[in-house]
Structure formats: structure tokens, C-alpha cells
CSV table of C-alpha atoms and ligand atoms in Angstrom, one decimal:
chain,number,residue,atom,x,y,z
A,1,MET,CA,88.2,122.1,126.9
A,2,GLU,CA,91.5,122.6,128.6
A,3,LYS,CA,91.7,118.8,129.0
A,4,LEU,CA,91.1,118.4,125.3
A,5,GLN,CA,94.0,120.7,124.5
A,6,GLU,CA,96.2,119.0,127.1
A,7,ARG,CA,95.4,115.5,125.6
A,8,LEU,CA,96.1,116.8,122.1
A,9,ASN,CA,99.4,118.3,123.1
A,10,ASN,CA,100.5,115.0,124.5
A,11,GLU,CA,99.4,113.0,121.6
A,12,PHE,CA,100.0,115.2,118.7
A,13,ILE,CA,103.0,114.3,116.5
A,14,LEU,CA,104.6,117.1,114.7
A,15,TYR,CA,106.6,116.0,111.7
A,16,PRO,CA,108.4,118.6,109.6
A,17,GLU,CA,105.8,119.2,106.9
A,18,LEU,CA,103.1,119.6,109.6
A,19,GLU,CA,105.3,121.9,111.6
A,20,ASP,CA,105.8,124.1,108.6
A,21,LEU,CA,102.0,124.1,107.9
A,22,ALA,CA,101.3,125.0,111.5
A,23,ASP,CA,103.8,127.8,111.5
A,24,ARG,CA,102.2,129.3,108.5
A,25,ALA,CA,98.7,129.0,109.9
A,26,VAL,CA,99.8,130.8,113.1
A,27,ASP,CA,101.2,133.6,111.0
A,28,TYR,CA,98.0,134.0,109.1
A,29,LEU,CA,95.8,133.9,112.2
A,30,SER,CA,98.1,136.4,114.0
A,31,ALA,CA,97.6,138.7,111.0
A,32,ARG,CA,93.9,138.3,111.7
A,33,PHE,CA,93.0,136.1,108.7
A,34,PRO,CA,90.9,133.0,109.3
A,35,VAL,CA,92.4,129.7,108.3
A,36,HIS,CA,90.5,126.8,106.8
A,37,PHE,CA,91.9,123.2,106.9
A,38,THR,CA,90.2,121.0,104.3
A,39,GLY,CA,90.9,117.4,103.4
A,40,PRO,CA,89.5,113.8,103.5
A,41,SER,CA,88.3,112.2,106.7
A,42,GLY,CA,91.0,111.2,109.1
A,43,VAL,CA,94.0,113.1,107.7
A,44,GLY,CA,94.3,115.0,111.0
A,45,LYS,CA,92.5,118.3,110.3
A,46,THR,CA,90.9,118.6,113.7
A,47,SER,CA,94.0,117.6,115.5
A,48,LEU,CA,96.0,120.1,113.5
A,49,ALA,CA,93.4,122.9,114.1
A,50,LEU,CA,93.5,122.2,117.9
A,51,TYR,CA,97.3,122.2,117.8
A,52,VAL,CA,97.5,125.5,116.0
A,53,ALA,CA,94.8,126.9,118.3
A,54,SER,CA,97.0,126.0,121.3
A,55,ARG,CA,99.9,127.9,119.7
A,56,MET,CA,97.7,131.1,119.7
A,57,ASN,CA,97.9,131.1,123.6
A,58,ARG,CA,94.3,132.2,124.0
A,59,PRO,CA,91.4,130.4,125.5
A,60,LEU,CA,89.8,127.9,123.1
A,61,THR,CA,86.2,127.8,121.9
A,62,PHE,CA,85.3,124.6,120.0
A,63,LEU,CA,82.3,124.6,117.8
A,64,GLN,CA,81.0,121.5,115.9
A,65,GLY,CA,79.1,122.2,112.8
A,66,ASN,CA,75.6,120.6,112.5
A,67,TYR,CA,72.5,121.3,110.6
A,68,GLU,CA,70.6,122.2,113.7
A,69,MET,CA,72.9,125.0,114.8
A,70,ARG,CA,71.1,128.3,114.9
A,71,ASN,CA,72.1,131.9,115.3
A,72,GLU,CA,70.7,131.7,118.8
A,73,ASP,CA,73.1,128.9,119.8
A,74,LEU,CA,76.0,131.1,118.7
A,75,ILE,CA,74.9,134.6,119.9
A,76,GLY,CA,72.6,133.6,122.7
A,77,GLY,CA,69.2,134.9,123.6
A,78,MET,CA,66.9,136.3,126.2
A,79,SER,CA,66.2,134.2,129.3
A,80,GLY,CA,63.4,135.6,131.4
A,81,TYR,CA,63.2,138.8,133.3
A,82,THR,CA,64.7,140.3,136.5
A,83,SER,CA,62.2,142.3,138.5
A,84,ASN,CA,63.1,145.2,140.7
A,85,LYS,CA,60.5,146.3,143.2
A,86,THR,CA,60.5,149.6,145.2
A,87,VAL,CA,57.9,150.2,147.8
A,88,ASP,CA,57.6,153.8,149.0
A,89,ASN,CA,56.3,153.8,152.6
A,90,PHE,CA,57.1,157.5,153.3
A,91,VAL,CA,53.6,158.6,153.6
A,92,ARG,CA,51.7,155.8,155.4
A,93,SER,CA,48.5,156.4,153.7
A,94,VAL,CA,50.0,156.4,150.2
A,95,ARG,CA,51.7,153.2,149.3
A,96,LYS,CA,53.6,153.7,146.1
A,97,GLN,CA,54.9,150.6,144.4
A,98,GLU,CA,57.2,150.5,141.4
A,99,GLU,CA,58.3,147.5,139.5
A,100,LYS,CA,60.9,147.4,136.8
A,101,LEU,CA,61.3,144.4,134.6
A,102,THR,CA,64.6,143.9,132.8
A,103,GLU,CA,65.1,141.2,130.1
A,104,ASN,CA,68.2,139.1,130.8
A,105,ARG,CA,70.5,138.3,127.9
A,106,VAL,CA,72.5,135.1,128.0
A,107,ASP,CA,75.6,135.3,125.8
A,108,GLY,CA,76.1,132.6,123.3
A,109,ARG,CA,79.5,130.8,122.8
A,110,LEU,CA,80.5,133.0,119.9
A,111,VAL,CA,79.7,136.1,121.8
A,112,ARG,CA,81.9,135.1,124.6
A,113,ALA,CA,84.7,134.1,122.1
A,114,VAL,CA,84.4,137.4,120.2
A,115,LYS,CA,84.3,139.5,123.4
A,116,ASN,CA,87.2,137.8,125.1
A,117,GLY,CA,89.5,137.2,122.2
A,118,HIS,CA,89.3,133.4,122.1
A,119,THR,CA,90.7,131.2,119.4
A,120,VAL,CA,87.7,129.4,117.8
A,121,VAL,CA,88.0,126.0,116.2
A,122,TYR,CA,84.9,125.5,114.1
A,123,ASP,CA,85.0,121.9,113.1
A,124,GLU,CA,83.1,120.5,110.1
A,125,PHE,CA,81.6,124.0,109.6
A,126,THR,CA,79.9,123.0,106.2
A,127,ARG,CA,77.5,120.8,108.2
A,128,SER,CA,75.8,124.0,109.5
A,129,LYS,CA,73.3,125.8,107.4
A,130,PRO,CA,74.7,128.8,105.3
A,131,GLU,CA,72.2,131.1,107.1
A,132,THR,CA,73.9,130.3,110.3
A,133,ASN,CA,77.4,130.6,108.9
A,134,ASN,CA,76.5,134.1,107.6
A,135,LEU,CA,77.3,135.4,111.1
A,136,PHE,CA,80.9,134.5,110.5
A,137,LEU,CA,81.0,136.7,107.4
A,138,SER,CA,80.6,139.9,109.5
A,139,VAL,CA,83.0,138.6,112.1
A,140,VAL,CA,85.8,137.9,109.7
A,141,GLU,CA,85.1,140.8,107.3
A,142,GLU,CA,83.8,143.7,109.3
A,143,GLY,CA,85.2,142.7,112.7
A,144,ILE,CA,81.8,142.8,114.3
A,145,LEU,CA,79.3,140.2,115.5
A,146,PRO,CA,75.8,141.3,114.7
A,147,LEU,CA,73.2,140.4,117.4
A,148,TYR,CA,70.3,139.5,115.1
A,149,GLY,CA,67.0,138.9,116.8
A,150,ILE,CA,68.1,140.2,120.2
A,151,LYS,CA,66.1,143.0,121.5
A,152,ASP,CA,68.9,144.9,123.2
A,153,GLU,CA,70.6,148.2,123.2
A,154,GLU,CA,73.6,146.7,121.5
A,155,SER,CA,73.1,145.8,117.8
A,156,HIS,CA,76.5,144.3,117.5
A,157,ILE,CA,79.7,143.4,119.4
A,158,PRO,CA,83.2,144.5,118.2
A,159,VAL,CA,85.6,141.6,117.7
A,160,HIS,CA,88.4,141.5,120.2
A,161,PRO,CA,91.8,142.0,118.5
A,162,ASP,CA,93.1,138.7,119.8
A,163,PHE,CA,90.1,136.7,118.4
A,164,SER,CA,91.0,134.2,115.6
A,165,ILE,CA,89.1,131.4,113.9
A,166,ILE,CA,90.1,128.1,112.3
A,167,PHE,CA,87.6,126.3,110.2
A,168,THR,CA,87.8,122.6,109.1
A,169,SER,CA,85.8,120.8,106.4
A,170,ASN,CA,85.8,117.6,104.4
A,171,PRO,CA,85.2,118.4,100.7
A,172,GLU,CA,84.4,114.7,100.0
A,173,GLU,CA,81.5,114.7,102.3
A,174,TYR,CA,78.3,115.5,100.4
A,175,VAL,CA,75.6,114.1,102.6
A,176,GLY,CA,74.5,116.5,105.3
A,177,THR,CA,76.8,119.3,104.2
A,178,TYR,CA,76.2,122.6,102.5
A,179,ARG,CA,78.3,124.3,99.9
A,180,THR,CA,80.4,127.1,101.5
A,181,GLN,CA,79.2,130.5,100.5
A,182,ASP,CA,81.7,132.1,98.1
A,183,ALA,CA,81.8,135.2,100.2
A,184,LEU,CA,83.0,133.3,103.2
A,185,GLN,CA,85.3,131.0,101.3
A,186,ASP,CA,86.9,134.1,99.8
A,187,ARG,CA,87.8,135.5,103.1
A,188,MET,CA,89.5,132.5,104.6
A,189,ILE,CA,92.9,131.0,103.8
A,190,THR,CA,92.1,127.5,102.7
A,191,ILE,CA,94.9,124.9,103.1
A,192,ASP,CA,94.6,121.4,101.8
A,193,VAL,CA,95.7,118.9,104.4
A,194,ASP,CA,97.2,115.9,102.6
A,195,THR,CA,97.2,112.3,103.6
A,196,VAL,CA,100.3,111.6,105.6
A,197,ASP,CA,103.0,109.6,103.9
A,198,GLU,CA,103.8,106.0,104.8
A,199,ARG,CA,106.7,106.8,107.0
A,200,THR,CA,104.8,109.4,109.0
A,201,GLU,CA,101.8,107.1,109.4
A,202,ALA,CA,104.0,104.3,110.7
A,203,TYR,CA,105.6,106.8,113.1
A,204,ILE,CA,102.2,108.0,114.4
A,205,LEU,CA,100.9,104.5,114.7
A,206,LYS,CA,104.0,103.3,116.7
A,207,ASP,CA,103.8,106.3,118.9
A,208,ARG,CA,100.0,105.9,119.6
A,209,THR,CA,99.9,102.2,120.0
A,210,GLU,CA,103.4,100.8,120.7
A,211,VAL,CA,103.1,98.1,118.1
A,212,SER,CA,106.4,96.7,116.9
A,213,ASP,CA,108.2,98.0,113.8
A,214,ARG,CA,107.3,95.0,111.8
A,215,GLU,CA,103.6,95.2,112.8
A,216,ALA,CA,103.4,98.9,112.1
A,217,ALA,CA,105.0,98.4,108.7
A,218,PHE,CA,102.6,95.6,107.9
A,219,ILE,CA,99.5,97.6,108.9
A,220,ILE,CA,100.6,100.7,107.0
A,221,THR,CA,101.6,98.9,103.8
A,222,PHE,CA,98.3,96.9,103.9
A,223,MET,CA,96.3,100.1,104.4
A,224,LYS,CA,98.2,101.9,101.6
A,225,LYS,CA,97.5,99.0,99.2
A,226,ILE,CA,93.7,99.0,100.1
A,227,ARG,CA,93.6,102.8,99.8
A,228,SER,CA,95.1,102.8,96.3
A,229,LYS,CA,92.7,100.1,95.2
A,230,CYS,CA,89.8,102.4,96.4
A,231,MET,CA,91.4,105.3,94.6
A,232,GLU,CA,91.5,103.3,91.4
A,233,ASN,CA,87.7,103.1,91.8
A,234,GLY,CA,87.5,106.8,92.4
A,235,GLU,CA,86.8,106.3,96.1
A,236,VAL,CA,88.5,107.3,99.3
A,237,GLY,CA,89.8,104.4,101.4
A,238,PRO,CA,90.0,104.1,105.2
A,239,GLY,CA,92.2,106.8,106.8
A,240,LEU,CA,94.8,107.0,109.5
A,241,ARG,CA,92.1,106.6,112.1
A,242,SER,CA,91.5,103.0,111.0
A,243,SER,CA,95.2,102.2,111.2
A,244,ILE,CA,95.3,103.5,114.7
A,245,MET,CA,92.2,101.5,115.6
A,246,ILE,CA,93.7,98.3,114.3
A,247,GLY,CA,96.9,98.8,116.1
A,248,SER,CA,95.5,99.8,119.4
A,249,ILE,CA,92.7,97.3,119.6
A,250,ALA,CA,95.0,94.4,118.6
A,251,GLN,CA,97.3,95.5,121.4
A,252,LYS,CA,94.7,96.1,124.1
A,253,ALA,CA,92.7,92.9,123.3
A,254,LYS,CA,96.0,90.9,122.9
A,255,ILE,CA,95.2,89.9,119.3
A,256,GLU,CA,98.3,88.7,117.5
A,257,ILE,CA,98.9,90.7,114.4
A,258,ASN,CA,99.1,88.0,111.8
A,259,PRO,CA,96.9,87.4,108.8
A,260,ASP,CA,96.6,83.7,109.6
A,261,ASN,CA,95.1,84.6,113.0
A,262,GLU,CA,91.3,84.4,112.7
A,263,ARG,CA,90.8,87.0,115.5
A,264,PHE,CA,93.0,89.5,113.6
A,265,GLN,CA,91.1,88.8,110.4
A,266,LYS,CA,87.8,89.5,112.2
A,267,LEU,CA,89.2,92.7,113.6
A,268,ILE,CA,90.2,93.8,110.1
A,269,PHE,CA,86.7,93.0,108.8
A,270,ASP,CA,85.0,94.9,111.5
A,271,ILE,CA,87.1,98.0,111.0
A,272,ILE,CA,87.4,98.3,107.2
A,273,GLU,CA,85.1,95.7,105.5
A,274,PHE,CA,82.1,98.0,105.3
A,275,THR,CA,84.1,100.8,103.5
A,276,ILE,CA,85.9,98.4,101.2
A,277,HIS,CA,82.8,96.5,100.3
A,278,ARG,CA,81.0,99.7,99.4
A,279,ASN,CA,84.0,101.2,97.5
A,280,LEU,CA,85.2,98.1,95.6
A,281,GLY,CA,81.8,96.8,94.7
A,282,TYR,CA,82.4,93.1,95.2
A,283,LYS,CA,79.2,91.1,94.8
A,284,SER,CA,79.3,89.4,98.2
A,285,LYS,CA,80.8,90.1,101.6
A,286,GLU,CA,82.6,86.7,101.1
A,287,GLN,CA,84.5,88.1,98.1
A,288,THR,CA,85.4,91.3,99.9
A,289,ARG,CA,86.8,89.2,102.9
A,290,ASN,CA,88.7,86.9,100.6
A,291,TYR,CA,90.3,89.9,98.9
A,292,LEU,CA,91.3,91.4,102.2
A,293,VAL,CA,92.8,88.2,103.5
A,294,ARG,CA,94.6,87.6,100.2
A,295,GLU,CA,96.2,91.0,100.3
A,296,MET,CA,97.2,90.7,103.9
A,297,LYS,CA,98.8,87.3,103.3
A,298,LYS,CA,100.7,88.6,100.2
A,299,LEU,CA,102.2,91.4,102.3
A,300,TRP,CA,102.9,89.3,105.4
A,301,GLY,CA,104.8,86.8,103.3
A,302,GLY,CA,106.9,89.6,101.8
A,303,ASN,CA,107.6,91.2,105.2
B,401,ATP,N1,99.9,114.5,113.8
B,401,ATP,C1,99.2,113.6,114.4
B,401,ATP,N2,99.7,113.1,115.5
B,401,ATP,C2,99.1,112.1,116.2
B,401,ATP,N3,97.9,111.6,115.9
B,401,ATP,C3,97.3,112.2,114.8
B,401,ATP,C4,97.9,113.2,114.0
B,401,ATP,N4,97.1,113.5,113.0
B,401,ATP,C5,96.0,112.8,113.2
B,401,ATP,N5,96.1,112.0,114.3
B,401,ATP,C6,95.1,111.0,114.8
B,401,ATP,O1,94.4,110.5,113.6
B,401,ATP,C7,93.0,110.4,113.9
B,401,ATP,C8,92.3,111.3,112.9
B,401,ATP,O2,92.6,112.7,113.1
B,401,ATP,P1,91.5,113.9,113.1
B,401,ATP,O3,90.3,113.5,113.8
B,401,ATP,O4,92.2,115.1,113.5
B,401,ATP,O5,91.2,113.8,111.5
B,401,ATP,P2,90.2,114.7,110.7
B,401,ATP,O6,90.9,115.0,109.4
B,401,ATP,O7,89.7,115.9,111.5
B,401,ATP,O8,89.1,113.6,110.5
B,401,ATP,P3,87.5,113.8,110.2
B,401,ATP,O9,87.3,114.6,109.0
B,401,ATP,O10,87.0,112.4,110.1
B,401,ATP,O11,87.0,114.5,111.5
B,401,ATP,C9,92.8,110.8,115.3
B,401,ATP,O12,92.8,109.7,116.1
B,401,ATP,C10,94.0,111.7,115.6
B,401,ATP,O13,94.3,111.7,117.0
């Protein structure tokens, strides 16, 4: 996890709007309110959450929402018994033997985070079932973590004062996600993370891939064009992640960024054709490809 944070700190680009957003999130978390970053895929919610978490200067616990997550994964459970045997040999003829069995509890990740005041990043939390997420209600509202289903003397654990939690979710994702319970939603500060503007996207792309100014401008303008076409159809186009993929693969595989280059065309098809074909509803793949090449050529010519 430390490596994850280290990698993020090296790669994360903080532009003024993002810095302002991060500062606010740190303030809210320090005041013990949970923060929720929401926005479409690839806008940088997870990166931002990890960056903000690193600013809290506490150990990080990273949780990834999924429908299979159960209370037990978060709070732990019992794992076997420890036996303690005493044999009394004081009077030879009387052999007294006593055995004591103690059930062992194994702390789940949330228990460790709550006990030790970690900063939790709970990524894509709406992918977990609401029953599982109910645990977080008590954590953020009452400041306790209930130990449901654990036969133990403790029924709950008090939340460490330095504990904080950042949630992320993608509201456009319907398949495999659950609606956030109003009670939980009410208790978090939800911030919409917007798509980065063109200048910032070019900046991130250049920093992450070392493509030239011209190439970065071309990729970004092309992606912007494609995204707005998707938006006209009420769909979300490919995000920043796709731009980074195009730039870094072209560079690593030595593919010249030029719409007349067949290898570059294939790279574009492999990365965005699937989304574009689905979003724009062309009848054949051929038409989708023709559209993509046409748009690239128009922009390249005007570059
Ligand atoms: N400020 C930034 N600086 C550098 N790289 C960034 C920044 N924001 C996002 N990225 C990069 O963009 C890509 C998408 O970011 P990230 O995974 O954080 O988005 P996301 O909104 O969480 O996406 P998803 O909802 O699909 O998980 C990643 O490769 C990430 O490293």
C-alpha cells in the first residue's frame, strides 16, 4: 500500500482547481466528516482520493467495493481455538487435567483501520451491497464499529479520533451497482469531480507519456471531439485514461502518431472503437472506423 501511495505521489499532477478541491477535502476529513468523490469513469476520483489520503498523514487502508464483500471481510471473524492445558501432578494418584478453549478473533481490515486511526479509501463503494455498507453508517454517525455476528465480549469498537474515510463512486454506472442508502449519502460530503479541461488533460498527458506538444494537442482535441459527439447522443465518451493509453502505447511501441499511419489507426480502434460503436450506434464497425479516421484526418490537417 505504501508503494501505491508513493507511485501516486510521483505521478499525480496537481493543477489549481484540483489543489483547491483537495484542500477542502482535507479540511472536511480533519473535521471528521467523510468525503465522497463522484464522477464519470476516468476523471481521476481514485487518484484524487489517494492523494487526499496521503495528505492526512495516517496509514492508508484501501477497500474496493464489490458485490461479494461481506461484513466478515470488513470486521473479521473467528478462526479456530487456542487450547490451554494444565496437568496437576501434585498428588500422584490423582491426575487432574484442565483444558481451556478460547476462540480466536481475527480482525478484519475495517477493524484495524478504525482501531488505529487509518485513512480509508473505499473505492467504488456502490458496488458493495447496501447491507454491507450499513456498517459504515454506524462508523460515520455514531463513531463506533459494531461487531455483528462475532461472539465476543466486545459488541463494538470505538472509532479512533484520527480515523477518516473517503468514498468514491461513478453515478453513471448502473450495472453491478446499488443505490446509496439515503442515510449514508446524507452523512457524507459529496463532491462532483468534473472532467478535466483540455489544457489540463494535455498537461497530464505530456507529463505521463512525454509525447510532443503537437501530438498531445492532437490526441486531446480528437478525444474532445469524440466525447462531445457521444454527449450529443446522451452517452459518456472515453475518458482521460484512454488518452493516456494512446499516448503511452504509441510511444512505447514506437507507433508514429499520425492518422495516415495504419498502426496508429489500429491503436485508436483497439482503444476506443468499442465505446464509440456502442455510443454512436453506427450500423457497422466499418462505418465507426471511417468516422474515427475522418475526424482524425480533419484535425491533423488543421494542426
Ligand atoms: N491529476 C492527475 N494527475 C495524473 N494522472 C491522473 C490525474 N488524474 C487522473 N489521472 C490518471 O488518469 C487515469 C484515471 O484516473 P482514476 O483511475 O483516478 O479515475 P477514476 O475517476 O477513479 O476512474 P474509474 O471510475 O474508472 O475508476 C489514471 O491512469 C490516473 O493515473
